[in-house]
């Protein structure tokens, strides 16, 4: 079921949820968030790739949680973060952020494609930037955060760097 | 509190399994018919050996009759016509006017396959669909079989009848199928009925051409191979799909429903009632209330019982899977021209429904292999002095928390040297390494992908996709496969399947303050090393750590290094001695917590791919523990297979009949507990033992443990009592004993006991000792009280 279609209709309004990670501001489409877990216990998984923050207990299941800081190549946070639960084709997964902000109603016209001078790692994750009156929010695309997709992308870039 | 809380609705995502075009009534009919056909299949294969069994015939007749009745009502004319033809033939059989022979059984089995095919079409599309094969030909074949002679002696006298009767029958069906049906029936089906394989005189007289018999054989072979080989062009792909692969993503109606005994359901309902009641009481009580603790305890018992009841409801007898094998063996044996008998044993053994589905394919493979490669041809068997009829034995039985399924054949056994040569030839193992391998290790090579020992690649198996598929499928569900072979006497394939997927006993260990779970199935023993023992106890050969366990060197792996955790100061540690599929090694961990029954939760693919974890679990305190995968750890560390018999004493030549027991002394007599079921032994003060109703219970690790055995009321209340904690299915039970005496091997004499299932006796140290089964309270009488039995056992 594709739900991101709403973003492309010019002028239509949609709700986004603002997030913070490592001093940067992000936003995720509200319709894609299953649930927000407030500062849950995240169990570290040894040997897991860097972008995996660990596993969390979510409704009787053990859920893999992607760390947004890890994805951006930042140090992991010293304090507990919030976890957003997204649904994907391979089941739900969590995204660890430093803190969840607020829900904002934005117009699809405010979404700008990726600025070209952005960090490449950041660029891979973002669907664009939301232009708010007072600040910019990086629009996250849950599709691109899906653990397996991130894993294969990481494997690709590793291969690329080896080739260099 | 969070600033925002939402839950998005998933309601509008349609379920892929929703089949709107199959209404409830049809679904019910499909389910019932499939069960009826299963019964019919079982009956038919038995019919060959007992052709005059009136009861059997009546049962088969009833199945077909029911289908006919319902189809007419629901408006499925194809099914009705076919079932009608079958019913007519079965009616004659039942009345004794026709005697069932191999041809009739084949004809009826062909009808069965056709009916199944139509049922599947209905399930998928809601309609019967157009006949791919002419139903007229099938009906004609069945009607011609009606005209078949009643007894073998009269067979020769009316040679021309079958063909004539058949033509007439086809004509009577109607114009719709007349032309093609006639032709087809002549070409393909007619030889079937005029030239029975086991009746050469008839064939010679009846056939217009002399080589009709050969045609009949070909037709027969095509028949069997089309329903059992996985050729895509098969006219009945549905039968193939079920037998060879589980490719179909949508489970059939029969796979997603379950018949549960009303009694069990009532019990579950009662338990849920009790649960609700307890919850209500807890809601009203506050934590300071004196009644709170007993309420918590009751909640615990009710939850445990409810869990057990739900697990029980999922249990199905293995017969659900076994039932299809007599047919499979029959068809295989006929197409290969080898007489083979299948013996089933322990069909009532129960297994979780999902596991039952999972072992269906591996077992099919294994049985095919046994019939195709295991059993020799009749001539070779005769030359070896064996009975010409091969025997395949399919056995299921419980063994602690596992079900063992064995496929045993009395064939030629496996040729170790040939396997070795083949493995080298296929590049599966290096020649130098192969030369050093033990027989046991060589045998396990057949489980590697791309291995096949068949000299000639037959159509049935031997395409090199046999045993590795068996192993992968069984390992996927947490089971194990072993193979034993005795050259000249046969091969035994043993599948060890856990009772249930969801809950496994595991040992929780620590490494750097983090919990990990090791499945008990792989755990052999635990060794504790104090801080000062570590440097002495662990030997180093270069980078390889070794531990001397009773004189033998055991490779060691360090969990913290394995997981690349930060190093710590050397201190006390524990070594978990593991045996993962024959690979023995010690896993060094920081500390050992408790054994627990854990609920296995799957991990995301990204984490599964690391290769170290088998899953995760949520522990009682809310923390999560990653479940380690001993097999994968051993393999990635390059730990080799070990001879399992190396440690066994000389008297353990036959491990199946010998088990280890924990000898205990209960209030005046000796008794034994199977060591496999013992979880731990605990000394507790009597004050900790409480009573819940009539039952003594012990609060143990936040769980309530029911206690069995008589409490020594007269004994001093201050001396601690010994409690042996045993595993019983998925829960634990405690036994009160006076003291623990020893661990001793004993030969099980369970079969000879009076109550074979619940309790038994064993020969321990040449004394008959009662075995306490964790499933029940010990017998009130000791063996000394029934001298007759003891004498009988010793005799």
PDB file of C-alpha atoms in Angstrom, chain B residues 196-349:
ATOM      1  CA  UNK B 196      -3.203 -56.431 -14.983  1.00  0.00           C
ATOM      2  CA  UNK B 197       0.476 -56.442 -14.126  1.00  0.00           C
ATOM      3  CA  UNK B 198       0.248 -59.443 -11.920  1.00  0.00           C
ATOM      4  CA  UNK B 199      -1.877 -61.497 -14.225  1.00  0.00           C
ATOM      5  CA  UNK B 200       0.007 -62.354 -17.402  1.00  0.00           C
ATOM      6  CA  UNK B 201      -2.500 -64.865 -18.894  1.00  0.00           C
ATOM      7  CA  UNK B 202      -5.217 -62.275 -19.133  1.00  0.00           C
ATOM      8  CA  UNK B 203      -2.946 -59.854 -20.864  1.00  0.00           C
ATOM      9  CA  UNK B 204      -1.964 -62.338 -23.480  1.00  0.00           C
ATOM     10  CA  UNK B 205      -5.504 -63.257 -24.285  1.00  0.00           C
ATOM     11  CA  UNK B 206      -7.069 -59.874 -24.043  1.00  0.00           C
ATOM     12  CA  UNK B 207      -4.617 -57.663 -25.814  1.00  0.00           C
ATOM     13  CA  UNK B 208      -5.096 -57.190 -29.515  1.00  0.00           C
ATOM     14  CA  UNK B 209      -1.346 -56.648 -29.715  1.00  0.00           C
ATOM     15  CA  UNK B 210       1.148 -58.816 -27.970  1.00  0.00           C
ATOM     16  CA  UNK B 211       3.000 -55.937 -26.390  1.00  0.00           C
ATOM     17  CA  UNK B 212       0.002 -54.552 -24.561  1.00  0.00           C
ATOM     18  CA  UNK B 213       1.537 -55.517 -21.299  1.00  0.00           C
ATOM     19  CA  UNK B 214       4.471 -53.294 -21.907  1.00  0.00           C
ATOM     20  CA  UNK B 215       2.080 -50.503 -22.739  1.00  0.00           C
ATOM     21  CA  UNK B 216       0.258 -51.120 -19.526  1.00  0.00           C
ATOM     22  CA  UNK B 217       3.452 -50.854 -17.592  1.00  0.00           C
ATOM     23  CA  UNK B 218       4.363 -47.642 -19.297  1.00  0.00           C
ATOM     24  CA  UNK B 219       0.934 -46.226 -18.651  1.00  0.00           C
ATOM     25  CA  UNK B 220       1.184 -47.237 -15.056  1.00  0.00           C
ATOM     26  CA  UNK B 221       4.588 -45.695 -14.712  1.00  0.00           C
ATOM     27  CA  UNK B 222       3.509 -42.496 -16.284  1.00  0.00           C
ATOM     28  CA  UNK B 223       0.642 -42.477 -13.877  1.00  0.00           C
ATOM     29  CA  UNK B 224       2.825 -42.735 -10.819  1.00  0.00           C
ATOM     30  CA  UNK B 225       5.579 -40.521 -12.013  1.00  0.00           C
ATOM     31  CA  UNK B 226       3.151 -37.845 -13.026  1.00  0.00           C
ATOM     32  CA  UNK B 227       1.791 -37.663  -9.549  1.00  0.00           C
ATOM     33  CA  UNK B 228       5.105 -37.878  -7.779  1.00  0.00           C
ATOM     34  CA  UNK B 229       7.850 -36.443  -9.890  1.00  0.00           C
ATOM     35  CA  UNK B 230       8.190 -32.718 -10.136  1.00  0.00           C
ATOM     36  CA  UNK B 231       7.879 -32.284 -13.861  1.00  0.00           C
ATOM     37  CA  UNK B 232       6.276 -29.016 -14.778  1.00  0.00           C
ATOM     38  CA  UNK B 233       4.310 -30.495 -17.637  1.00  0.00           C
ATOM     39  CA  UNK B 234       2.592 -33.012 -15.447  1.00  0.00           C
ATOM     40  CA  UNK B 235      -1.152 -33.190 -15.997  1.00  0.00           C
ATOM     41  CA  UNK B 236      -1.674 -33.014 -12.248  1.00  0.00           C
ATOM     42  CA  UNK B 237       0.730 -30.412 -11.009  1.00  0.00           C
ATOM     43  CA  UNK B 238      -1.235 -30.004  -7.806  1.00  0.00           C
ATOM     44  CA  UNK B 239      -0.225 -33.418  -6.527  1.00  0.00           C
ATOM     45  CA  UNK B 240       3.355 -32.677  -7.427  1.00  0.00           C
ATOM     46  CA  UNK B 241       3.455 -29.336  -5.752  1.00  0.00           C
ATOM     47  CA  UNK B 242       2.283 -30.846  -2.528  1.00  0.00           C
ATOM     48  CA  UNK B 243       4.789 -33.640  -2.658  1.00  0.00           C
ATOM     49  CA  UNK B 244       7.941 -31.948  -3.778  1.00  0.00           C
ATOM     50  CA  UNK B 245       8.004 -28.339  -2.790  1.00  0.00           C
ATOM     51  CA  UNK B 246       6.010 -26.050  -0.633  1.00  0.00           C
ATOM     52  CA  UNK B 247       6.151 -23.364  -3.253  1.00  0.00           C
ATOM     53  CA  UNK B 248       2.568 -22.262  -2.854  1.00  0.00           C
ATOM     54  CA  UNK B 249       2.604 -19.036  -0.875  1.00  0.00           C
ATOM     55  CA  UNK B 250      -1.016 -19.302   0.156  1.00  0.00           C
ATOM     56  CA  UNK B 251      -1.734 -22.100   2.571  1.00  0.00           C
ATOM     57  CA  UNK B 252      -4.563 -24.384   1.661  1.00  0.00           C
ATOM     58  CA  UNK B 253      -7.782 -24.517   3.634  1.00  0.00           C
ATOM     59  CA  UNK B 254      -6.676 -27.657   5.398  1.00  0.00           C
ATOM     60  CA  UNK B 255      -3.412 -26.047   6.477  1.00  0.00           C
ATOM     61  CA  UNK B 256      -4.896 -23.065   8.245  1.00  0.00           C
ATOM     62  CA  UNK B 257      -7.573 -24.801  10.222  1.00  0.00           C
ATOM     63  CA  UNK B 258      -7.191 -27.082  13.164  1.00  0.00           C
ATOM     64  CA  UNK B 259      -9.518 -29.520  14.837  1.00  0.00           C
ATOM     65  CA  UNK B 260      -9.366 -29.171  18.566  1.00  0.00           C
ATOM     66  CA  UNK B 261     -11.036 -31.465  21.067  1.00  0.00           C
ATOM     67  CA  UNK B 262     -14.020 -29.754  22.655  1.00  0.00           C
ATOM     68  CA  UNK B 263     -12.820 -30.949  26.009  1.00  0.00           C
ATOM     69  CA  UNK B 264      -9.576 -29.060  25.597  1.00  0.00           C
ATOM     70  CA  UNK B 265     -11.412 -26.004  24.412  1.00  0.00           C
ATOM     71  CA  UNK B 266     -13.660 -26.156  27.465  1.00  0.00           C
ATOM     72  CA  UNK B 267     -10.618 -26.338  29.659  1.00  0.00           C
ATOM     73  CA  UNK B 268      -9.145 -23.303  27.963  1.00  0.00           C
ATOM     74  CA  UNK B 269     -12.412 -21.459  28.421  1.00  0.00           C
ATOM     75  CA  UNK B 270     -12.417 -22.322  32.121  1.00  0.00           C
ATOM     76  CA  UNK B 271      -8.863 -21.130  32.476  1.00  0.00           C
ATOM     77  CA  UNK B 272      -9.653 -17.884  30.722  1.00  0.00           C
ATOM     78  CA  UNK B 273     -12.611 -17.483  33.075  1.00  0.00           C
ATOM     79  CA  UNK B 274     -10.322 -17.977  36.016  1.00  0.00           C
ATOM     80  CA  UNK B 275      -7.835 -15.543  34.534  1.00  0.00           C
ATOM     81  CA  UNK B 276     -10.485 -12.860  34.199  1.00  0.00           C
ATOM     82  CA  UNK B 277     -11.627 -13.501  37.752  1.00  0.00           C
ATOM     83  CA  UNK B 278      -8.106 -13.181  39.085  1.00  0.00           C
ATOM     84  CA  UNK B 279      -7.568 -10.022  37.096  1.00  0.00           C
ATOM     85  CA  UNK B 280     -10.721  -8.509  38.542  1.00  0.00           C
ATOM     86  CA  UNK B 281      -9.551  -9.338  42.029  1.00  0.00           C
ATOM     87  CA  UNK B 282      -6.135  -7.856  41.358  1.00  0.00           C
ATOM     88  CA  UNK B 283      -7.699  -4.687  40.004  1.00  0.00           C
ATOM     89  CA  UNK B 284      -9.663  -4.297  43.227  1.00  0.00           C
ATOM     90  CA  UNK B 285      -6.856  -5.174  45.578  1.00  0.00           C
ATOM     91  CA  UNK B 286      -4.037  -2.754  46.252  1.00  0.00           C
ATOM     92  CA  UNK B 287      -0.449  -3.794  46.659  1.00  0.00           C
ATOM     93  CA  UNK B 288      -0.556  -3.372  50.427  1.00  0.00           C
ATOM     94  CA  UNK B 289      -3.358  -5.885  50.609  1.00  0.00           C
ATOM     95  CA  UNK B 290      -2.489  -9.135  52.309  1.00  0.00           C
ATOM     96  CA  UNK B 291      -4.347 -11.035  49.616  1.00  0.00           C
ATOM     97  CA  UNK B 292      -2.097  -9.668  46.921  1.00  0.00           C
ATOM     98  CA  UNK B 293       0.654 -12.276  47.100  1.00  0.00           C
ATOM     99  CA  UNK B 294      -1.640 -15.303  46.815  1.00  0.00           C
ATOM    100  CA  UNK B 295      -3.431 -13.580  43.934  1.00  0.00           C
ATOM    101  CA  UNK B 296      -0.165 -13.165  42.127  1.00  0.00           C
ATOM    102  CA  UNK B 297       0.598 -16.805  42.674  1.00  0.00           C
ATOM    103  CA  UNK B 298      -2.771 -17.829  41.335  1.00  0.00           C
ATOM    104  CA  UNK B 299      -2.295 -15.656  38.305  1.00  0.00           C
ATOM    105  CA  UNK B 300       0.974 -17.444  37.721  1.00  0.00           C
ATOM    106  CA  UNK B 301      -0.506 -20.937  37.875  1.00  0.00           C
ATOM    107  CA  UNK B 302      -3.449 -19.981  35.712  1.00  0.00           C
ATOM    108  CA  UNK B 303      -1.161 -18.424  33.114  1.00  0.00           C
ATOM    109  CA  UNK B 304       1.079 -21.471  33.063  1.00  0.00           C
ATOM    110  CA  UNK B 305      -1.882 -23.803  32.697  1.00  0.00           C
ATOM    111  CA  UNK B 306      -3.415 -21.688  29.992  1.00  0.00           C
ATOM    112  CA  UNK B 307      -0.179 -21.589  28.087  1.00  0.00           C
ATOM    113  CA  UNK B 308       0.074 -25.324  28.338  1.00  0.00           C
ATOM    114  CA  UNK B 309      -3.499 -25.779  27.136  1.00  0.00           C
ATOM    115  CA  UNK B 310      -2.914 -23.547  24.131  1.00  0.00           C
ATOM    116  CA  UNK B 311       0.260 -25.415  23.281  1.00  0.00           C
ATOM    117  CA  UNK B 312      -1.622 -28.659  23.595  1.00  0.00           C
ATOM    118  CA  UNK B 313      -4.281 -27.430  21.210  1.00  0.00           C
ATOM    119  CA  UNK B 314      -1.584 -26.898  18.621  1.00  0.00           C
ATOM    120  CA  UNK B 315      -0.379 -30.446  18.994  1.00  0.00           C
ATOM    121  CA  UNK B 316      -1.396 -32.879  16.303  1.00  0.00           C
ATOM    122  CA  UNK B 317      -0.592 -36.565  15.965  1.00  0.00           C
ATOM    123  CA  UNK B 318       2.185 -37.221  13.443  1.00  0.00           C
ATOM    124  CA  UNK B 319      -0.259 -39.492  11.692  1.00  0.00           C
ATOM    125  CA  UNK B 320      -1.422 -36.411   9.787  1.00  0.00           C
ATOM    126  CA  UNK B 321       1.855 -36.552   7.922  1.00  0.00           C
ATOM    127  CA  UNK B 322       2.496 -40.278   8.105  1.00  0.00           C
ATOM    128  CA  UNK B 323      -0.847 -41.142   6.538  1.00  0.00           C
ATOM    129  CA  UNK B 324       0.267 -40.184   3.068  1.00  0.00           C
ATOM    130  CA  UNK B 325       3.345 -42.365   3.037  1.00  0.00           C
ATOM    131  CA  UNK B 326       1.792 -45.804   2.495  1.00  0.00           C
ATOM    132  CA  UNK B 327       0.554 -44.526  -0.838  1.00  0.00           C
ATOM    133  CA  UNK B 328       3.883 -42.956  -1.675  1.00  0.00           C
ATOM    134  CA  UNK B 329       5.770 -46.153  -0.895  1.00  0.00           C
ATOM    135  CA  UNK B 330       3.282 -48.242  -2.817  1.00  0.00           C
ATOM    136  CA  UNK B 331       3.543 -46.117  -5.934  1.00  0.00           C
ATOM    137  CA  UNK B 332       7.318 -45.868  -5.719  1.00  0.00           C
ATOM    138  CA  UNK B 333       7.702 -49.588  -5.169  1.00  0.00           C
ATOM    139  CA  UNK B 334       5.529 -50.349  -8.152  1.00  0.00           C
ATOM    140  CA  UNK B 335       7.307 -47.983 -10.478  1.00  0.00           C
ATOM    141  CA  UNK B 336      10.696 -49.311  -9.392  1.00  0.00           C
ATOM    142  CA  UNK B 337       9.565 -52.917  -9.499  1.00  0.00           C
ATOM    143  CA  UNK B 338      10.761 -53.635  -5.960  1.00  0.00           C
ATOM    144  CA  UNK B 339       8.415 -55.066  -3.383  1.00  0.00           C
ATOM    145  CA  UNK B 340       8.581 -52.761  -0.376  1.00  0.00           C
ATOM    146  CA  UNK B 341       6.564 -52.774   2.808  1.00  0.00           C
ATOM    147  CA  UNK B 342       6.123 -49.701   4.992  1.00  0.00           C
ATOM    148  CA  UNK B 343       5.699 -50.097   8.713  1.00  0.00           C
ATOM    149  CA  UNK B 344       4.441 -47.197  10.765  1.00  0.00           C
ATOM    150  CA  UNK B 345       5.024 -46.875  14.463  1.00  0.00           C
ATOM    151  CA  UNK B 346       4.121 -44.246  17.026  1.00  0.00           C
ATOM    152  CA  UNK B 347       1.617 -42.507  14.820  1.00  0.00           C
ATOM    153  CA  UNK B 348      -0.128 -41.066  17.856  1.00  0.00           C
ATOM    154  CA  UNK B 349       2.973 -39.083  18.882  1.00  0.00           C
TER     155      UNK B 349
END
